[in-house]
PDB file of C-alpha atoms in Angstrom:
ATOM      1  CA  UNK Q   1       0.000   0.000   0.000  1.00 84.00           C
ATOM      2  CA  UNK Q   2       0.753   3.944   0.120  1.00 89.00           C
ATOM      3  CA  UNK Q   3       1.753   4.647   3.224  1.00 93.00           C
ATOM      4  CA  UNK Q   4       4.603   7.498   4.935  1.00 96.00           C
ATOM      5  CA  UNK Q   5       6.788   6.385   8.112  1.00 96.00           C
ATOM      6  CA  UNK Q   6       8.020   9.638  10.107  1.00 95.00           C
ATOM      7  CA  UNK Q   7      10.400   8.937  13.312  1.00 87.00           C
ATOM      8  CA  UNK Q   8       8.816   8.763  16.478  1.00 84.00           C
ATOM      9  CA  UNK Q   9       8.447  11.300  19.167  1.00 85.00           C
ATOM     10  CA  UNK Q  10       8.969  15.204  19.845  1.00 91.00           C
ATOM     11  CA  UNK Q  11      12.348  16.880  18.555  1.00 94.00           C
ATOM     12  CA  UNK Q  12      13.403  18.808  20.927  1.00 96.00           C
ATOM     13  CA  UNK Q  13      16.194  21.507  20.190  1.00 96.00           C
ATOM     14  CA  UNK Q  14      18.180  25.254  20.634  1.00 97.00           C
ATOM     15  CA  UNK Q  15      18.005  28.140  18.392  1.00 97.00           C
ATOM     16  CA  UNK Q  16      20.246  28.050  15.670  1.00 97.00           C
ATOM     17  CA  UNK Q  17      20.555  23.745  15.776  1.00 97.00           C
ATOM     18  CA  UNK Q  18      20.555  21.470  12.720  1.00 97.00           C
ATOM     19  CA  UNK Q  19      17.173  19.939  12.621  1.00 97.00           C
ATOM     20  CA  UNK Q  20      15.953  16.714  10.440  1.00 97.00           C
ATOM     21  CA  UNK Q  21      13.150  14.942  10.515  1.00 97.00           C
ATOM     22  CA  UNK Q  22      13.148  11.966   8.690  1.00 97.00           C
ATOM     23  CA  UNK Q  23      10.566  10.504   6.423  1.00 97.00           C
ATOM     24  CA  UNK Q  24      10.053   7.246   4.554  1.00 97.00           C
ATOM     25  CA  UNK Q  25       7.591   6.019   2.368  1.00 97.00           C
ATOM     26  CA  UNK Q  26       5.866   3.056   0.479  1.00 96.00           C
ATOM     27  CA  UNK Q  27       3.919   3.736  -2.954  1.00 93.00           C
ATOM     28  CA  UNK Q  28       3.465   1.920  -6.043  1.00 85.00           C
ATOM     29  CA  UNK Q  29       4.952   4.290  -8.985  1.00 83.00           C
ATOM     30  CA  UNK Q  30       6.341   7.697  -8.375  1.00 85.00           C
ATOM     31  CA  UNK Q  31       3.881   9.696  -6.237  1.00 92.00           C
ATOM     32  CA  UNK Q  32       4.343  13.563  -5.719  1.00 95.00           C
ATOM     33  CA  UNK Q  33       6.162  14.292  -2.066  1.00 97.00           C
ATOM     34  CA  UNK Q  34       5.181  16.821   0.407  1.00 97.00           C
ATOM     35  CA  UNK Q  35       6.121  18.227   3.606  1.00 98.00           C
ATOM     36  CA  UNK Q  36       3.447  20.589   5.947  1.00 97.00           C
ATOM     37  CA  UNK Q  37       3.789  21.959   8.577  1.00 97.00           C
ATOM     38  CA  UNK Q  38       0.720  23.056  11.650  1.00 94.00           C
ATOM     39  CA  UNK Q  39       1.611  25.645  13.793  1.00 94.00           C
ATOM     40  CA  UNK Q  40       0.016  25.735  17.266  1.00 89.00           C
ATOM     41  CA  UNK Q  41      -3.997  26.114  17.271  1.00 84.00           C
ATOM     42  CA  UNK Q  42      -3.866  26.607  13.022  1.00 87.00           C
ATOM     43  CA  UNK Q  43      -4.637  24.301   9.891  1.00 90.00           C
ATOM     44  CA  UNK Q  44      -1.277  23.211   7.735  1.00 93.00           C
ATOM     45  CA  UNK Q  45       0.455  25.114   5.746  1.00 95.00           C
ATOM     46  CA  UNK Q  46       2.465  23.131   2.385  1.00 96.00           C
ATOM     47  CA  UNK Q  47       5.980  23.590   3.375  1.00 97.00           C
ATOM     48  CA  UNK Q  48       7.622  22.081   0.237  1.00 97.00           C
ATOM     49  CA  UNK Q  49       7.010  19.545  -2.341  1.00 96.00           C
ATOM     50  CA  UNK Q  50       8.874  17.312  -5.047  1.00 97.00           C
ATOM     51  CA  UNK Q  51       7.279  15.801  -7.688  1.00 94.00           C
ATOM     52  CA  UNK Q  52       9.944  13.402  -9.219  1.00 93.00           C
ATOM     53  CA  UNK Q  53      13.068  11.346  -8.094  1.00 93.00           C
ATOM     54  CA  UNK Q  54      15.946  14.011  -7.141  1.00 95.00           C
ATOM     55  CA  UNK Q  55      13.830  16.875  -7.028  1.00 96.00           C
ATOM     56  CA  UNK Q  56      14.767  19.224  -4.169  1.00 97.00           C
ATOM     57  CA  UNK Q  57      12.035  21.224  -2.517  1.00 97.00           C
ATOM     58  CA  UNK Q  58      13.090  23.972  -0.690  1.00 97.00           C
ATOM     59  CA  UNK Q  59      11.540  26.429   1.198  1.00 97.00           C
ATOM     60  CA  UNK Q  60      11.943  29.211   4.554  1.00 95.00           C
ATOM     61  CA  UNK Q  61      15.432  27.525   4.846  1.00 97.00           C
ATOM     62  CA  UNK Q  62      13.771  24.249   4.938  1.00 98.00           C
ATOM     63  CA  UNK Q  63      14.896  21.752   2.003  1.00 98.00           C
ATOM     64  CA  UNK Q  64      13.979  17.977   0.980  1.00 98.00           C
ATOM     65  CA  UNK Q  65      15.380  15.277  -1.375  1.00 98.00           C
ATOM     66  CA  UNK Q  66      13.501  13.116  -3.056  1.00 97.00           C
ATOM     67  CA  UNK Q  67      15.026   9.635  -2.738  1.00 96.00           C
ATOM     68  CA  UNK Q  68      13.549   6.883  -4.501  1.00 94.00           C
ATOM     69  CA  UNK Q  69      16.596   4.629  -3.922  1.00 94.00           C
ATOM     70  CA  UNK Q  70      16.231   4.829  -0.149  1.00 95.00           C
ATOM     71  CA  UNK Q  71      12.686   5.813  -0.857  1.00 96.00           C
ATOM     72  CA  UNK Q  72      12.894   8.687   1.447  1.00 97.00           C
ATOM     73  CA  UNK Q  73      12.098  12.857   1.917  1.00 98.00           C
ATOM     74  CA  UNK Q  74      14.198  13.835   4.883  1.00 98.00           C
ATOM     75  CA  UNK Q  75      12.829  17.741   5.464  1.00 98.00           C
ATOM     76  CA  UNK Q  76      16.441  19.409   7.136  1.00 98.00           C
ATOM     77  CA  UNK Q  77      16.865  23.329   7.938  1.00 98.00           C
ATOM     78  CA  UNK Q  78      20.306  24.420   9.005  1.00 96.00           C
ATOM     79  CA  UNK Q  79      19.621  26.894  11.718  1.00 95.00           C
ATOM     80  CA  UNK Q  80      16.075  26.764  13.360  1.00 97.00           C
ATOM     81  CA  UNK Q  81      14.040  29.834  15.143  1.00 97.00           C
ATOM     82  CA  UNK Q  82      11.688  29.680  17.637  1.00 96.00           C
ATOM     83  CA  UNK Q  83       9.205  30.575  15.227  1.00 96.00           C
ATOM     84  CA  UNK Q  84       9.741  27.378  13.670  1.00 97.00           C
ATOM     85  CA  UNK Q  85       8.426  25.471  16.990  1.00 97.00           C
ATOM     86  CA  UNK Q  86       5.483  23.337  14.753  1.00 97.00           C
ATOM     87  CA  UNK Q  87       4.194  19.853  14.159  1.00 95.00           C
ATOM     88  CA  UNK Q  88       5.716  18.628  10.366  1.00 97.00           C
ATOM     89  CA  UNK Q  89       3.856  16.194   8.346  1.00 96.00           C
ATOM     90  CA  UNK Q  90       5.312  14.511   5.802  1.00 97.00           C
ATOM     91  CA  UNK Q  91       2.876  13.381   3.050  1.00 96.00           C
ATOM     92  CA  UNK Q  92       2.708  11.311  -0.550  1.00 95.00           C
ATOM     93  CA  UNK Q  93       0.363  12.357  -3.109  1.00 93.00           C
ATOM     94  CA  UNK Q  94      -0.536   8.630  -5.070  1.00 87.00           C
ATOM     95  CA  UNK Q  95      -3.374   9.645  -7.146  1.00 84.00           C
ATOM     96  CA  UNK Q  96      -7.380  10.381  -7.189  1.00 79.00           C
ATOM     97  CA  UNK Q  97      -7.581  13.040  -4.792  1.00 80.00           C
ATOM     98  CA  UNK Q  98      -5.951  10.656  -1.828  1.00 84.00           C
ATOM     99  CA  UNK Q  99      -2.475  12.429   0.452  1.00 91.00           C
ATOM    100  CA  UNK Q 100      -1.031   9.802   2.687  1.00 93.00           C
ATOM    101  CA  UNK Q 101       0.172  11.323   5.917  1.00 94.00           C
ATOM    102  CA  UNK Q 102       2.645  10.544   8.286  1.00 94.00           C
ATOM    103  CA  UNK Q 103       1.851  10.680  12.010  1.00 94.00           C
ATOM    104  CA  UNK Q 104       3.644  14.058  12.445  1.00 94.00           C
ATOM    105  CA  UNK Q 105       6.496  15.447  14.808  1.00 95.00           C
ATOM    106  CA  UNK Q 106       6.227  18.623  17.229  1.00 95.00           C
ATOM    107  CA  UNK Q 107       9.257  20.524  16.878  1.00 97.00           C
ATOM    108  CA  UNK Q 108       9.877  22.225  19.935  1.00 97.00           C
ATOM    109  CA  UNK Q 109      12.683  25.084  19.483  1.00 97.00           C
ATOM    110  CA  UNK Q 110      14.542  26.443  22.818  1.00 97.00           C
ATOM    111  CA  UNK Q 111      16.045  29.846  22.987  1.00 95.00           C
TER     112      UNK Q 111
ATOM    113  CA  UNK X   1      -7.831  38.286   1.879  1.00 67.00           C
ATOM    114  CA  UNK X   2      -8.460  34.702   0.103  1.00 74.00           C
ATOM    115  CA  UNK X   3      -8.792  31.772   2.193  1.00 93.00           C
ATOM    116  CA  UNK X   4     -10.639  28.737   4.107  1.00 96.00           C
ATOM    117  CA  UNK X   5     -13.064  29.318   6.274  1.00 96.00           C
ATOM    118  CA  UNK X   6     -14.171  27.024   9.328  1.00 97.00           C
ATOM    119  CA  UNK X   7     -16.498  27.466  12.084  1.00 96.00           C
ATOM    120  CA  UNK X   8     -17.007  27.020  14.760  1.00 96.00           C
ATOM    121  CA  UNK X   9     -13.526  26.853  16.380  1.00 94.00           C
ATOM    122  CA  UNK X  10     -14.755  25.004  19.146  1.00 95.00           C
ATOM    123  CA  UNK X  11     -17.425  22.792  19.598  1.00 94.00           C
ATOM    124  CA  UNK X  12     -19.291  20.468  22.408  1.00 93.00           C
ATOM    125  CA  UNK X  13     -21.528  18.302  21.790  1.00 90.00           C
ATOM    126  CA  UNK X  14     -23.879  15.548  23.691  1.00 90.00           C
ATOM    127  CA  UNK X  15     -23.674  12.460  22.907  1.00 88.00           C
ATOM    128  CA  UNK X  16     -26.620  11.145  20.206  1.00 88.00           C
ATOM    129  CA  UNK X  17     -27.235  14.552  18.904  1.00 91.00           C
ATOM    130  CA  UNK X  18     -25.423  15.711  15.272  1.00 94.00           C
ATOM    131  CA  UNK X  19     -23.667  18.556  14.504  1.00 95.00           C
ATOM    132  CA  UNK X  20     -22.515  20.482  11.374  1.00 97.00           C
ATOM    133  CA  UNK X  21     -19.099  21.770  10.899  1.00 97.00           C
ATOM    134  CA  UNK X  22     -18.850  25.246   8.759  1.00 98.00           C
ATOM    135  CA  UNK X  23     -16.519  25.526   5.656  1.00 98.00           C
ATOM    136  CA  UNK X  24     -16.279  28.222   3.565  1.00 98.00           C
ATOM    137  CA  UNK X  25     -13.865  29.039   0.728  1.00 97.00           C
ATOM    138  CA  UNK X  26     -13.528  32.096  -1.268  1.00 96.00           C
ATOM    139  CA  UNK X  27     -10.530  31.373  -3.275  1.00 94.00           C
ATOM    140  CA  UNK X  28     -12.506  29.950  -6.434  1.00 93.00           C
ATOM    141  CA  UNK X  29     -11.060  26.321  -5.873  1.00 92.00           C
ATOM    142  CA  UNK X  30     -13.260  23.228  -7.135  1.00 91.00           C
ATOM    143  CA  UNK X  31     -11.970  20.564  -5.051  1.00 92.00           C
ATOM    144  CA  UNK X  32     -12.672  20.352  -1.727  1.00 95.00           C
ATOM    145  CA  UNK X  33     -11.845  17.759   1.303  1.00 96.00           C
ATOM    146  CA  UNK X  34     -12.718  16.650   5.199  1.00 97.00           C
ATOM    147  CA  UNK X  35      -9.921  15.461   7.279  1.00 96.00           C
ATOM    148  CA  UNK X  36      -9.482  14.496  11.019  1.00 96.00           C
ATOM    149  CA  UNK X  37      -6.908  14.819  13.093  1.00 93.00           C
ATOM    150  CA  UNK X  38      -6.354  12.598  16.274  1.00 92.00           C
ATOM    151  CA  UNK X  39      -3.685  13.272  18.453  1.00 86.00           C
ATOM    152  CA  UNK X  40      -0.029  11.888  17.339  1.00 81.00           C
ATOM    153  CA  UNK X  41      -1.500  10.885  14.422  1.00 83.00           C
ATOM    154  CA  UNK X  42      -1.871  11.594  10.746  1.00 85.00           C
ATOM    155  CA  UNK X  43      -4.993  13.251   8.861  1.00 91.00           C
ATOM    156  CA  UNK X  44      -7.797  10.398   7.454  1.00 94.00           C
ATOM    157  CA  UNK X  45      -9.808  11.746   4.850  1.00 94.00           C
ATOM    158  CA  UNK X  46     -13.884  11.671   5.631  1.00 97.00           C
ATOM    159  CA  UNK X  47     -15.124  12.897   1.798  1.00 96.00           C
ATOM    160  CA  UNK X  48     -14.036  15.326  -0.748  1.00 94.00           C
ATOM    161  CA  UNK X  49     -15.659  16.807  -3.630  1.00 94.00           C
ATOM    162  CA  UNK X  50     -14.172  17.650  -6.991  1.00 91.00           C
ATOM    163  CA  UNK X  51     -17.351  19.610  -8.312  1.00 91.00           C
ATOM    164  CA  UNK X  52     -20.750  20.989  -7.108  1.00 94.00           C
ATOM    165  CA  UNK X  53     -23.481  18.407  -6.545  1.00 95.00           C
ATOM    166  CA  UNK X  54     -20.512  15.461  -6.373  1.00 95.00           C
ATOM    167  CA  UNK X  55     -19.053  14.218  -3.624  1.00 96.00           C
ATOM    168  CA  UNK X  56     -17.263  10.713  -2.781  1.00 95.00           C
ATOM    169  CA  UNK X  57     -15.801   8.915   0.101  1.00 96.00           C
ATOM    170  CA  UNK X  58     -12.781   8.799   1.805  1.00 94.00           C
ATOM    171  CA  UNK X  59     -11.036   6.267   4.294  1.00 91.00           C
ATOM    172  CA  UNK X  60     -13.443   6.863   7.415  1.00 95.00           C
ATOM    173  CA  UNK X  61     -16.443   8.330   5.731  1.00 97.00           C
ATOM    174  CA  UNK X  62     -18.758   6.051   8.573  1.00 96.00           C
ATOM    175  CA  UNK X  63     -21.103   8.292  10.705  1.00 96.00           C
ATOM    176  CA  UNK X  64     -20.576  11.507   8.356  1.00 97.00           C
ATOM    177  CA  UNK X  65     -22.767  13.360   5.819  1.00 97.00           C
ATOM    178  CA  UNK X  66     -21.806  16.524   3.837  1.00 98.00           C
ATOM    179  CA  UNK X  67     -23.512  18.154   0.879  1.00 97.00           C
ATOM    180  CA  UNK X  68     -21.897  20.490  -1.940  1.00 97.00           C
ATOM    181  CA  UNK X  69     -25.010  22.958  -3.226  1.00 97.00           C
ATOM    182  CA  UNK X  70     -22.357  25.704  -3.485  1.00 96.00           C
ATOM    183  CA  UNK X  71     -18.661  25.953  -4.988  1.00 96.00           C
ATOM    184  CA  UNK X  72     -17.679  28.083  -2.135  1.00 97.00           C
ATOM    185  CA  UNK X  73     -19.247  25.263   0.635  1.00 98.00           C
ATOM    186  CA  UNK X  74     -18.348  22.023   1.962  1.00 98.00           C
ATOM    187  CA  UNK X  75     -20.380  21.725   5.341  1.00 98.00           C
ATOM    188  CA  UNK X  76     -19.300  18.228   7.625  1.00 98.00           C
ATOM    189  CA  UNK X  77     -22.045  16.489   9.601  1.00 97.00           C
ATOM    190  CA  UNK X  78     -21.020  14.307  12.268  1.00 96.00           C
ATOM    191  CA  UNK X  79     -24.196  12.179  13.210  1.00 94.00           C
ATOM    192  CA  UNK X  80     -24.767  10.479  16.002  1.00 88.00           C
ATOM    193  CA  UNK X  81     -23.742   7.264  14.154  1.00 87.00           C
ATOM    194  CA  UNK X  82     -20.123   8.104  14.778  1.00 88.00           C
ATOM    195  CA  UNK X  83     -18.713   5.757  17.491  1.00 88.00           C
ATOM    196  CA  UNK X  84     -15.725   8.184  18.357  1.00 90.00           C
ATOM    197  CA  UNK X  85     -16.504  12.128  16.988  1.00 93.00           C
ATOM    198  CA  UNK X  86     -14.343  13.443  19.618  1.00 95.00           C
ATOM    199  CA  UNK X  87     -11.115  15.225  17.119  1.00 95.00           C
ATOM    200  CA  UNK X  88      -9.856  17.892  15.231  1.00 95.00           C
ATOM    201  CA  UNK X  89     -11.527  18.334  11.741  1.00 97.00           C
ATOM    202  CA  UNK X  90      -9.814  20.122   9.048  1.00 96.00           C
ATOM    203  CA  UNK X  91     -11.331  21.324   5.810  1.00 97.00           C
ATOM    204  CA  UNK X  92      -8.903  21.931   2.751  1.00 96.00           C
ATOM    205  CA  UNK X  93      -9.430  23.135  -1.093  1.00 95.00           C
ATOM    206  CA  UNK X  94      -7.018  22.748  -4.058  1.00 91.00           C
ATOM    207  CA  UNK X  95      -6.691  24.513  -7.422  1.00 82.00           C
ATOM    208  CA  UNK X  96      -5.557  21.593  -9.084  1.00 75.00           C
ATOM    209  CA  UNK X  97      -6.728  18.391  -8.976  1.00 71.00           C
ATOM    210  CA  UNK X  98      -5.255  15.695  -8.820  1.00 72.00           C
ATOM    211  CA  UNK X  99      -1.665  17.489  -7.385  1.00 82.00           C
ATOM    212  CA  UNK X 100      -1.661  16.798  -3.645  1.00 86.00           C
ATOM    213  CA  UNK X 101      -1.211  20.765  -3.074  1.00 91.00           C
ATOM    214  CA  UNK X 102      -3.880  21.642  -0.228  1.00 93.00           C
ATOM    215  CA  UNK X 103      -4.895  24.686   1.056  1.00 94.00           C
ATOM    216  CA  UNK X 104      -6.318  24.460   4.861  1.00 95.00           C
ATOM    217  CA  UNK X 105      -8.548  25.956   6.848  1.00 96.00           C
ATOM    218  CA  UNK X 106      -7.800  26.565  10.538  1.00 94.00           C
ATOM    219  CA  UNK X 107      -9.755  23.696  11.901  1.00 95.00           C
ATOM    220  CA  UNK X 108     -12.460  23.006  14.219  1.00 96.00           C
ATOM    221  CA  UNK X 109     -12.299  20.943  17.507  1.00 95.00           C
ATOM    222  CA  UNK X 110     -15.079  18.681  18.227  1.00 95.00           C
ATOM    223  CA  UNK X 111     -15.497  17.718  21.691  1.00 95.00           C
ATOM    224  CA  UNK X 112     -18.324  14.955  22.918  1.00 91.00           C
ATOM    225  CA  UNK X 113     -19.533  15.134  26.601  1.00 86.00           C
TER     226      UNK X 113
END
């Protein structure tokens, strides 16, 4: 099936650390990737997407590779913000109107 | 400003008795969608609707209803037929079919007593 594996559990780091969340999926073909991200009390925003093998997404200081030969979209910034304190979704587009989403992870920045 | 539109933010509700979440969208998109959201977990789709007067299911349409008389509306009924309503429900648009490129609104938290 179509499915998208996120790591467990909060991330919890300072200002100005190297964050990555990493992402995995399953899909038959080559479905479009996504990362969104929900900041506290609000719907999700698209982050960045990909829409074939190698693509880079990129976004905010946020960037993703699409994989296919580790089938993954790791979403890695290189100096977070406090303002960047969110939950990311990762997501797989695999056709007729159905997004696969991963669990999520809160990203909890310290000053 | 262009946008989704949900109401009401927050919600309680007794159980046995239904209740219709709000979503309006003025930013001319065709495709509409319900999703919930339980905690640590991912969005499930309920329905979506690519046109006026169409609408199919998703993964856990069971104990919902919605109806699409307008472009700009996409109302969510959660009937007492729903085993577990208690969750956050999020209602998104798209320009483009068929791209996986949503648009959300700010959600509304259903709470059964």
């Amino acid at each position: 099936g179509n499915s998208v594996t996120q790591m467990e559990g909060p991330v919890t780091l300072s200002e100005e650390a190297f964050l990555t969340i990493n992402c995995t999926y399953t899909a038959t073909g080559y479905p479009s990737l996504f990362w969104y991200v929900q900041y506290p009390g609000e719907g999700l925003q698209l982050l960045l997407k990909a829409t074939k093998a190698d693509d880079k997404g990129s976004n905010k200081g946020f960037e993703a590779t699409y994989r296919k030969e580790t089938t993954s979209f790791h979403l890695e910034k290189g100096s977070v913000q406090v303002s960047d304190s969110a939950v990311y979704f990762c997501a797989l587009y695999y056709g007729n109107n159905r997004l696969a989403f991963g669990k999520g992870n809160q990203v909890v920045v310290i000053p | 400003d262009g946008g989704i539109t949900q109401s009401p933010k927050y919600l309680f509700r007794k159980e046995g008795q239904n209740v219709t979440l709000s979503c309006e969208q003025n930013l001319n998109h065709d495709a509409m969608y319900w999703y919930r959201q339980d905690p640590g977990q991912g969005l499930r789709l309920i329905y979506y609707s690519q046109i006026v007067n169409d609408f199919q299911k998703g993964d856990i349409a069971e104990g919902y209803s919605v109806s699409r008389e307008k472009k700009e509306s996409f109302p969510l009924t959660v009937t007492s037929a729903q085993k577990n309503p208690t969750a956050f429900y999020l209602c998104a648009s798209t320009r483009e079919r068929n791209t996986g490129e949503l648009f959300f609104g700010e959600g509304s938290r259903l709470t059964v007593l």
